[in-house]
CSV table of C-alpha atoms and ligand atoms in Angstrom, one decimal:
chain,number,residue,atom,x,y,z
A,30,UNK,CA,0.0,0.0,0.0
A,31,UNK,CA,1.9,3.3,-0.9
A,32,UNK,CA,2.2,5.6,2.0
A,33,UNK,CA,1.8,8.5,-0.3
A,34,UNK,CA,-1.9,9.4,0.2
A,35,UNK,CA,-4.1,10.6,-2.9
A,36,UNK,CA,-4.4,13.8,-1.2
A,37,UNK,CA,-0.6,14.5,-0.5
A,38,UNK,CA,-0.5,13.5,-5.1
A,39,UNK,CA,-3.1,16.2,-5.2
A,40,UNK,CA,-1.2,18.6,-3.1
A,41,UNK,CA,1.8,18.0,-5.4
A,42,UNK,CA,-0.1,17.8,-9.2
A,43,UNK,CA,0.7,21.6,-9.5
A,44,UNK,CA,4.3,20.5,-9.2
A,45,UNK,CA,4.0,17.8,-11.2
A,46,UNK,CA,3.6,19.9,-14.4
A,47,UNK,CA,6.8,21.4,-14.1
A,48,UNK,CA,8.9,18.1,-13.2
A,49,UNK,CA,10.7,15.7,-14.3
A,50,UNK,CA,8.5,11.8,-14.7
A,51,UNK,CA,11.9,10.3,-14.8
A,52,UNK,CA,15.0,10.2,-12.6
A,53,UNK,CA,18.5,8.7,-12.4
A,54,UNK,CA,20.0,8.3,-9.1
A,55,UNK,CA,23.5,7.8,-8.6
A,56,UNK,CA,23.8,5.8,-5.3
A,57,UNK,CA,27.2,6.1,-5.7
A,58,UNK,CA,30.1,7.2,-7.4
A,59,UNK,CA,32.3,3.9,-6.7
A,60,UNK,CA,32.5,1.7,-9.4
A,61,UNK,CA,34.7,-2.0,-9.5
A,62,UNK,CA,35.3,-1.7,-13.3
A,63,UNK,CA,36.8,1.4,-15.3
A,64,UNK,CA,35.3,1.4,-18.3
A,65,UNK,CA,37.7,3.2,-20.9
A,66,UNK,CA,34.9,5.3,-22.3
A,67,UNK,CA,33.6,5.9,-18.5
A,68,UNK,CA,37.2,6.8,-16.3
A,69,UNK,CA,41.1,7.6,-17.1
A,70,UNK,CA,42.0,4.6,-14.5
A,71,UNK,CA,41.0,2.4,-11.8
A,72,UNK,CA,42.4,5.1,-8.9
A,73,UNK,CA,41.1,8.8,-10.4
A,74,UNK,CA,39.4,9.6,-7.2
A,75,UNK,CA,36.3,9.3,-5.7
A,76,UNK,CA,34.0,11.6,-3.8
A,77,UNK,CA,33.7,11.5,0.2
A,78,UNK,CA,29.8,13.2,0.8
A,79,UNK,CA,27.5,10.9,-0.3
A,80,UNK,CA,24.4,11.1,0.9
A,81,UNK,CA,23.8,8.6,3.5
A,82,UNK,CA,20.7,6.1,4.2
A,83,UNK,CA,18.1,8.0,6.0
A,84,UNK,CA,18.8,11.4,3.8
A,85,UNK,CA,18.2,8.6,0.7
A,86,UNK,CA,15.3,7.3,1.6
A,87,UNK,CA,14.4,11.3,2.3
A,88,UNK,CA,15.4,12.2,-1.2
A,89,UNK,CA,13.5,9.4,-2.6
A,90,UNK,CA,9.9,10.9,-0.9
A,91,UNK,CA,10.9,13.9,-1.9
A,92,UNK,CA,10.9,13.3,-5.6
A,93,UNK,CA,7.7,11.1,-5.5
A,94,UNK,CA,5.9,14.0,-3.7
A,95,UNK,CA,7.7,16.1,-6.5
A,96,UNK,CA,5.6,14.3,-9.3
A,97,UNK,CA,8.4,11.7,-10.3
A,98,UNK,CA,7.1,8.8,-11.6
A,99,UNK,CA,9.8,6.4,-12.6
A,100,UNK,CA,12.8,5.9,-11.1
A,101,UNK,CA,16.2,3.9,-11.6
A,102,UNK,CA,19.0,3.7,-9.5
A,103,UNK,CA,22.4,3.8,-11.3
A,104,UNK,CA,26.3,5.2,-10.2
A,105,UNK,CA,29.4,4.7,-10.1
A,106,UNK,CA,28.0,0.9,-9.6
A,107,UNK,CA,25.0,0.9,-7.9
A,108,UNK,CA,25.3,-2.2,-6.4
A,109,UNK,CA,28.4,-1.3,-4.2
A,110,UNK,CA,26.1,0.8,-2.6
A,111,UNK,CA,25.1,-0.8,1.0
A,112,UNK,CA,22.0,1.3,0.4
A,113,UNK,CA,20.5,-0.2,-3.0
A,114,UNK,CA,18.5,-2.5,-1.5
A,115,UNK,CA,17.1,-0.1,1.2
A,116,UNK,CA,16.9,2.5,-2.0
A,117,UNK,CA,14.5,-0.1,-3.6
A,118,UNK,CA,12.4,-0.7,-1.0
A,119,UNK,CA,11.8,2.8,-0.1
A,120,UNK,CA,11.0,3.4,-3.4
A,121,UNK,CA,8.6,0.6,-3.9
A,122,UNK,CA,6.5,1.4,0.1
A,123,UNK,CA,6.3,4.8,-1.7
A,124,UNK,CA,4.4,4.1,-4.4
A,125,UNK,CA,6.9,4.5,-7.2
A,126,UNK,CA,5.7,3.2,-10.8
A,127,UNK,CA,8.1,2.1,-12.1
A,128,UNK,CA,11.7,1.0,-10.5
A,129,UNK,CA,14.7,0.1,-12.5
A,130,UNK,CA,18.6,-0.3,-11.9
A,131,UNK,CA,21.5,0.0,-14.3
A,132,UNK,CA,24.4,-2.5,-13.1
A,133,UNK,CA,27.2,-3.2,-14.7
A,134,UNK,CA,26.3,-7.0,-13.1
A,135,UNK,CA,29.6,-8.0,-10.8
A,136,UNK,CA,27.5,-8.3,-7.6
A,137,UNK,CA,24.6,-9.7,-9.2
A,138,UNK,CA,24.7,-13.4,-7.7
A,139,UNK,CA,24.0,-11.9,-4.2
A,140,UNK,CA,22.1,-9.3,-4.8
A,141,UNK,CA,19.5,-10.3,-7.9
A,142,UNK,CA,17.6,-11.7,-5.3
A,143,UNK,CA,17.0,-9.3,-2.4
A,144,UNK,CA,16.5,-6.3,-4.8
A,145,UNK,CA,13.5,-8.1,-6.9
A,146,UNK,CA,12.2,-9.0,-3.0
A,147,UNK,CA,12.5,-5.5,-2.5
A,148,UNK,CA,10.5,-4.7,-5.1
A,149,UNK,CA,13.4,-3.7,-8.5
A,150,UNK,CA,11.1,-4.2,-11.2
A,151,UNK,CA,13.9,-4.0,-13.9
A,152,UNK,CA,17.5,-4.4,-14.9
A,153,UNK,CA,19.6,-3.0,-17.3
A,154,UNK,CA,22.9,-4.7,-17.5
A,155,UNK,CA,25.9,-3.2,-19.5
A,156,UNK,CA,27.6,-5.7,-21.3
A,157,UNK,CA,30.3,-4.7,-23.7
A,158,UNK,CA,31.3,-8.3,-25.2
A,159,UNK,CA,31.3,-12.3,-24.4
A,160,UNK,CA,34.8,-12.5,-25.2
A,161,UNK,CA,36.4,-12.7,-21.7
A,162,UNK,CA,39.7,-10.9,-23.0
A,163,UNK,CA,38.0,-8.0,-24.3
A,164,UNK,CA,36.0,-7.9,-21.5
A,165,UNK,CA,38.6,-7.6,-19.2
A,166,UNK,CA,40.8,-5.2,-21.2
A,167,UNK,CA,37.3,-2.7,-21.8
A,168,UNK,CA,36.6,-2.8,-18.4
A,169,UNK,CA,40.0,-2.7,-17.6
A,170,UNK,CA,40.1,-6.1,-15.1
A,171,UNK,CA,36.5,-6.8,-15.5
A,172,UNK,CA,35.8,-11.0,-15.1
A,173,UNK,CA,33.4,-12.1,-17.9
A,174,UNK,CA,32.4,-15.0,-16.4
A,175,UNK,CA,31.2,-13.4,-12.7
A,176,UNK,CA,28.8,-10.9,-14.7
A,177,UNK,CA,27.3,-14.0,-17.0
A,178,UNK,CA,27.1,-16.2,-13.5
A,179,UNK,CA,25.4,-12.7,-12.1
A,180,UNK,CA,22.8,-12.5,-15.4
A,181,UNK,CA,21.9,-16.4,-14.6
A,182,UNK,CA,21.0,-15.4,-11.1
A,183,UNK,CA,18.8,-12.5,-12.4
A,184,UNK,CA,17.2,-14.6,-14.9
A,185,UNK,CA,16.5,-17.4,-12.4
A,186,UNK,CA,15.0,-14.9,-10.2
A,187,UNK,CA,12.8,-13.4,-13.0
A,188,UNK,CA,12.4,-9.5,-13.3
A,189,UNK,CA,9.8,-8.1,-15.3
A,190,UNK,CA,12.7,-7.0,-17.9
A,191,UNK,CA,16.1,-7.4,-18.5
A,192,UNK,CA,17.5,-5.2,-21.3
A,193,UNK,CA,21.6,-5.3,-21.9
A,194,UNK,CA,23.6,-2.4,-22.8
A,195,UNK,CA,26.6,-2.3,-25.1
A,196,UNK,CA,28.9,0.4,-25.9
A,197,UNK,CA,30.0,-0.1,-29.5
A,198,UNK,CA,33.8,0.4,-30.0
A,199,UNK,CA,35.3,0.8,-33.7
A,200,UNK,CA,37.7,-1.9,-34.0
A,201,UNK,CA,37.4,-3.2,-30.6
A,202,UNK,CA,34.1,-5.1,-30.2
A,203,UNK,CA,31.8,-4.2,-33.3
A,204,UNK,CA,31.9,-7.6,-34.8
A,205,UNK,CA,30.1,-8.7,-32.1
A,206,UNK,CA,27.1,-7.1,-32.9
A,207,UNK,CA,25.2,-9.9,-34.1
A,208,UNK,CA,26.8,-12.4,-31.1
A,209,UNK,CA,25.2,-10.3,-28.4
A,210,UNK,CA,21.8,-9.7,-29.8
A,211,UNK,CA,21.5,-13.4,-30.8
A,212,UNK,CA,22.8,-14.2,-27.1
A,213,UNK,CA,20.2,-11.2,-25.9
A,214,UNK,CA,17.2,-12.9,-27.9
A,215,UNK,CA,18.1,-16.8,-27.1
A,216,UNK,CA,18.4,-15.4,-23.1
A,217,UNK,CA,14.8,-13.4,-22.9
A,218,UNK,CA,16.8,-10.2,-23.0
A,219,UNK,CA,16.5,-7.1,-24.8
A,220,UNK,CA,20.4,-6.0,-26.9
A,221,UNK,CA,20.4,-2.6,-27.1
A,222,UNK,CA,24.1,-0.7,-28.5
A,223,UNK,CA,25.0,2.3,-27.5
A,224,UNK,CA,26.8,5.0,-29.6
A,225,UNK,CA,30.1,5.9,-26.7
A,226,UNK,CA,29.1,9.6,-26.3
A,227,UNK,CA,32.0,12.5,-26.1
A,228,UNK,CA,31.2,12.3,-22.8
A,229,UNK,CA,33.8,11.7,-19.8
A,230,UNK,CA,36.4,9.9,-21.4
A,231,UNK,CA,34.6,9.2,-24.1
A,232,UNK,CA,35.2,12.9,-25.7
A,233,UNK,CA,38.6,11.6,-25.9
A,234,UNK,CA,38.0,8.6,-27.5
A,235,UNK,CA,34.9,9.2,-30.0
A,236,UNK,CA,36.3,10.3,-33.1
A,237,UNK,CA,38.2,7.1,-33.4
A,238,UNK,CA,35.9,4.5,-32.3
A,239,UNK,CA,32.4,5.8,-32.5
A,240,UNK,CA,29.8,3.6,-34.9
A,241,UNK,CA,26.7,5.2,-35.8
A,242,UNK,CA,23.5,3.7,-34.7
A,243,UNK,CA,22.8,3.6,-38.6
A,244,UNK,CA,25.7,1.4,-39.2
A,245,UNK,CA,25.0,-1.0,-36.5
A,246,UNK,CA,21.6,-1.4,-37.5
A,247,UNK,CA,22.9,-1.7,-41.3
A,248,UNK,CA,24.4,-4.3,-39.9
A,249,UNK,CA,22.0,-5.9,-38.3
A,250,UNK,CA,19.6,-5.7,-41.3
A,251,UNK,CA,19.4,-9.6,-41.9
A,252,UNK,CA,17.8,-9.9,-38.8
A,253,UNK,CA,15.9,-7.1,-38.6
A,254,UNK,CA,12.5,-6.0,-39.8
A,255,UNK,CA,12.2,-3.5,-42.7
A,256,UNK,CA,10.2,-1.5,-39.8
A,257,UNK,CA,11.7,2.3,-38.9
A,258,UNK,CA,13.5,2.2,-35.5
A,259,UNK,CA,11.1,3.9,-33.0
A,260,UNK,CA,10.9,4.8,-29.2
A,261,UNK,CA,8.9,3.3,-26.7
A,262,UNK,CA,6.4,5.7,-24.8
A,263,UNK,CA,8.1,6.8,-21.3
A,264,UNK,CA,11.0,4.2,-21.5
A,265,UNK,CA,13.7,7.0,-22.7
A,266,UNK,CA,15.5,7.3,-26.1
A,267,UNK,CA,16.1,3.8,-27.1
A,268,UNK,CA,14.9,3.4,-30.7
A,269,UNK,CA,13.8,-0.3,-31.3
A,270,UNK,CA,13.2,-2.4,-34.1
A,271,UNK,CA,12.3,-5.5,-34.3
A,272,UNK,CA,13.5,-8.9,-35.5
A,273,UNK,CA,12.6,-10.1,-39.2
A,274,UNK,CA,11.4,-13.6,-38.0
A,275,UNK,CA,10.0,-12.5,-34.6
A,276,UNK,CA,8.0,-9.5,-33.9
A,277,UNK,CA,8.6,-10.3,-29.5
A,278,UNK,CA,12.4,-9.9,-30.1
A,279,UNK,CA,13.6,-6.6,-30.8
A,280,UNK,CA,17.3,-4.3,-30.9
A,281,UNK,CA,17.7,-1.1,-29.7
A,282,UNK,CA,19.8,2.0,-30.8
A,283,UNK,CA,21.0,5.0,-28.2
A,284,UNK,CA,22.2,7.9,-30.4
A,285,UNK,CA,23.9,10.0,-28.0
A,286,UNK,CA,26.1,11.0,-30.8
A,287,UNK,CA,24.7,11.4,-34.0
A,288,UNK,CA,21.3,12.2,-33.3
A,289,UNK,CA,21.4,14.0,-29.1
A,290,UNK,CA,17.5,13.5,-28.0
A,291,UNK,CA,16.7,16.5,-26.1
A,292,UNK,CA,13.4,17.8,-27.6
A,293,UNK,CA,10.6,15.9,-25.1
A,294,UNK,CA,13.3,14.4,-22.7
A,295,UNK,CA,11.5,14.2,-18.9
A,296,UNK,CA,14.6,13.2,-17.1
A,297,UNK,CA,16.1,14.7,-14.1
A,298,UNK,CA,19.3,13.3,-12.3
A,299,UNK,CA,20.2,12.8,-8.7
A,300,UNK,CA,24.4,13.0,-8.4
A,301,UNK,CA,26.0,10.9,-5.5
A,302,UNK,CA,25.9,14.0,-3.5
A,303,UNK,CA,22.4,14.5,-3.8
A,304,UNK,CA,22.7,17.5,-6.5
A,305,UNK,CA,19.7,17.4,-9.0
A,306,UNK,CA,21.0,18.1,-12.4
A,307,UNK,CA,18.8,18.2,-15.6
A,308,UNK,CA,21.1,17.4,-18.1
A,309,UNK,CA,23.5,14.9,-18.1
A,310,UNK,CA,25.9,17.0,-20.2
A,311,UNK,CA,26.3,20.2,-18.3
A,312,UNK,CA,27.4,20.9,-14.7
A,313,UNK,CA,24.7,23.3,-13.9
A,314,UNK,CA,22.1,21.2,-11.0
A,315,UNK,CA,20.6,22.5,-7.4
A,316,UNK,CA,22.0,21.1,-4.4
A,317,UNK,CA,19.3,18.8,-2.6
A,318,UNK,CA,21.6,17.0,-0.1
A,319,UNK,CA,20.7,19.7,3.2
A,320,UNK,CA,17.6,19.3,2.3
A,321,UNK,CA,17.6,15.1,2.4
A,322,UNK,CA,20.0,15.0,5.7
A,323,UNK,CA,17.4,17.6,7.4
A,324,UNK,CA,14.2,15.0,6.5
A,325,UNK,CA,12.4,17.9,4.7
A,326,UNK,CA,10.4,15.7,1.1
A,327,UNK,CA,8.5,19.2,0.7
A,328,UNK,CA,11.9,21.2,0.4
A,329,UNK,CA,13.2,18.6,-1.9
A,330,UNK,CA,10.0,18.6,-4.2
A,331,UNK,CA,10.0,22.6,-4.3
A,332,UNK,CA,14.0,21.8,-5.2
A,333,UNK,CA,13.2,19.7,-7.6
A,334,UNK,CA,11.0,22.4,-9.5
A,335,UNK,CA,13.8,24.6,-9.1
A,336,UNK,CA,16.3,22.5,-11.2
A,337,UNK,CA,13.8,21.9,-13.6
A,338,UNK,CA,14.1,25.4,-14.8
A,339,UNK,CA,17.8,24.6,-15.7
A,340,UNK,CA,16.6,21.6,-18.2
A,341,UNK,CA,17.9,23.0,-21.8
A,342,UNK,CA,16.1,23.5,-24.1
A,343,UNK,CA,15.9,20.8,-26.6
A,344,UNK,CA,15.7,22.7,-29.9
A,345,UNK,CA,19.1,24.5,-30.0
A,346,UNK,CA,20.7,22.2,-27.0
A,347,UNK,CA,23.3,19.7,-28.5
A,348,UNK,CA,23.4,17.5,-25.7
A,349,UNK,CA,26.0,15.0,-24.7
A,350,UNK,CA,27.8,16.6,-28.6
A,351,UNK,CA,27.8,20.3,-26.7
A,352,UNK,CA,31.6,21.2,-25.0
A,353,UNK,CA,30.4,20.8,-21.2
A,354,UNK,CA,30.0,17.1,-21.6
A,355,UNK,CA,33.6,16.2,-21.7
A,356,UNK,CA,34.0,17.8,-18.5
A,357,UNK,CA,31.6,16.2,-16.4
A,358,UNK,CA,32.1,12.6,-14.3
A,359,UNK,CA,29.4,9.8,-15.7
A,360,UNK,CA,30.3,7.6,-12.4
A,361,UNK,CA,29.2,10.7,-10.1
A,362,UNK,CA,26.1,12.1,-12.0
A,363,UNK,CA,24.9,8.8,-12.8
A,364,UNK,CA,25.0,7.5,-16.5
B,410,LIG,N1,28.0,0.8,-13.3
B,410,LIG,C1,26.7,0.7,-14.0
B,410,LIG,C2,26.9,0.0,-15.3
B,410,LIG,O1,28.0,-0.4,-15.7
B,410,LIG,O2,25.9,-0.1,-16.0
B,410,LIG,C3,25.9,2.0,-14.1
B,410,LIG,C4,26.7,3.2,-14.4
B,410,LIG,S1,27.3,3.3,-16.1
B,410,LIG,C5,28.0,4.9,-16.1
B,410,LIG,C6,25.8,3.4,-17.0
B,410,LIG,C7,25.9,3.3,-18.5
B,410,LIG,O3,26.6,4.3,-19.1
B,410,LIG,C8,26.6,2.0,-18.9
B,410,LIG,O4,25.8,1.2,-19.8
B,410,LIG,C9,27.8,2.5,-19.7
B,410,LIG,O5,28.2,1.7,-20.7
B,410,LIG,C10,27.3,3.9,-20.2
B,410,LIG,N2,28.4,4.8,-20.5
B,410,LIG,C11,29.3,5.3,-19.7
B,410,LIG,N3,30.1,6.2,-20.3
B,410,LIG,C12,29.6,6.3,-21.6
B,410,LIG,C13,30.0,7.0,-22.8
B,410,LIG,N4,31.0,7.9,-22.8
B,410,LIG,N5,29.3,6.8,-23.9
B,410,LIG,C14,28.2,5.9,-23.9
B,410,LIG,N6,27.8,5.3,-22.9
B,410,LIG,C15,28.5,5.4,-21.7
């Protein structure tokens, strides 16, 4: 029963029309794997104010009183969190619609379990390639084989969805294409590859290894329908199409590069230290965290209005593409 009350959604609808329906929280900015798109290195710092439990769970009623709909909990790797599964759980007593995690899997055996009984209703998992070599050397030490033993777990456990992510490197793991999304279909799993954005490290890395959405569903074409790629209503800007021989199975394309999807985006994120930033690609964000550690939800809905205002606008902004982006830390605002 969501604790919530219809009149305390009433109180808030007038908030509602000017906030987000969708936000990314970064639980943390830790992560066990250094993605070479993601960080310089394995030691490049990390930050020492997180938010703690109780100003979590605080932030979490605050943007449900806020209007926010949907929520998913990402980092730095969520799941090296000690909070993600008192993060879910929160979530789900509150009422939230729709609860969803980004992991990049390493922690999955133990944890699949709890976080569906907490009430996780879905899982992204990145997954960059099933050859264990590459794996390692993209994640820079990464073990193949824990994240697939992890992806067994959350399959055996069952969540509603499970959709893996792959950041497409020129030259580096673009011929698997077609491996992952037949291993994504034969698994009940939804492949969808990822354009690496000039974003973080990967502004230094894009002109060399970036392969348009177009090509990789080019190459996909034998498989795929005829069908244009489209978006699925409230579920972000994943473009799907689906497979020639089965309508059920489908492939999905992020263009954070070649085509930045601003116009229409409802998406607010939370950093590790509990700043509220519209855009992934700038700095600019409202500080939340006095207002979680003080237990005031009303302060950190009005907040959440406030940083709304910063959103860009979509029709001139050039997203993750505009100069800011290379500057900013994907692990601490939560990718
Ligand atoms: N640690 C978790 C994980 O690995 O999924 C969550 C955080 S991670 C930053 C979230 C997603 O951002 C991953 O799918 C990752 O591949 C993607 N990502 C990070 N940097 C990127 C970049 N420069 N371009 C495209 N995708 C990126």
């Amino acid at each position: 029963m969501p604790i919530l009350g219809e009149l305390e959604r009433a109180a808030s609808a007038e908030v509602t029309a000017t906030s987000p329906a969708s936000v990314r929280i970064s639980l943390t900015d830790r992560c066990d794997l250094a993605c070479v798109y993601c960080r310089p290195s394995r030691s490049d710092g990390y930050l020492d104010d997180r938010l703690d439990e109780p100003a979590l769970h605080t932030l979490i009623e605050g943007l449900l009183l806020a209007g926010v709909r949907r929520l998913r909990f990402t980092g730095g790797e969520p799941l090296l969190s000690p909070h993600v599964v008192g993060a879910v759980a929160r979530a789900a007593e509150l009422g939230a619609e729709d609860i969803a995690l980004t992991t990049n899997g390493t922690r999955l055996t133990k944890l699949a379990r709890p976080l569906r009984a907490a009430g996780l209703k879905r899982l992204t998992l990145s997954l960059d390639s099933l050859d264990p070599l590459r794996f390692e050397r993209i994640t820079r030490g990464g073990k193949l084989e824990r994240v697939l033993d992890g992806l067994a777990e959350a399959r055996a456990v069952g969540f509603d969805e499970i959709k893996l992510n792959t950041v497409v490197l020129r030259g580096e793991n673009d011929d698997e294409l077609e491996r992952i999304t037949l291993f994504a279909w034969k698994h009940g799993l939804v492949p969808r590859f990822i354009e690496v954005m000039p974003i973080a490290e990967g502004a230094r890395i894009v002109a060399e290894r970036l392969v348009p959405a177009a090509e990789i569903l080019e190459r996909l074409a034998p498989w795929l329908s005829a069908a244009r790629p489209a978006v699925d209503p409230e579920r972000g800007p994943a473009k799907y199409v689906a497979s020639r021989h089965d309508p059920k199975l489908r492939v999905g394309v992020i263009t954070g590069t070649t085509d930045t999807f601003c116009k229409g985006c409802d998406r607010l994120r939370v950093s590790a230290t509990g700043v509220l930033r519209p855009c992934l690609a700038t700095d600019r964000g409202v500080g939340a965290a006095t207002a979680a550690r003080a237990g005031d939800p009303a302060l950190i809905a009005r907040t959440v209005a406030e940083a709304w205002k910063l959103k860009p606008d979509g029709d001139v902004w050039r997203g993750c593409t505009e100069p800011t982006a290379g500057d900013v830390s994907m692990r601490a605002i939560g990718g």
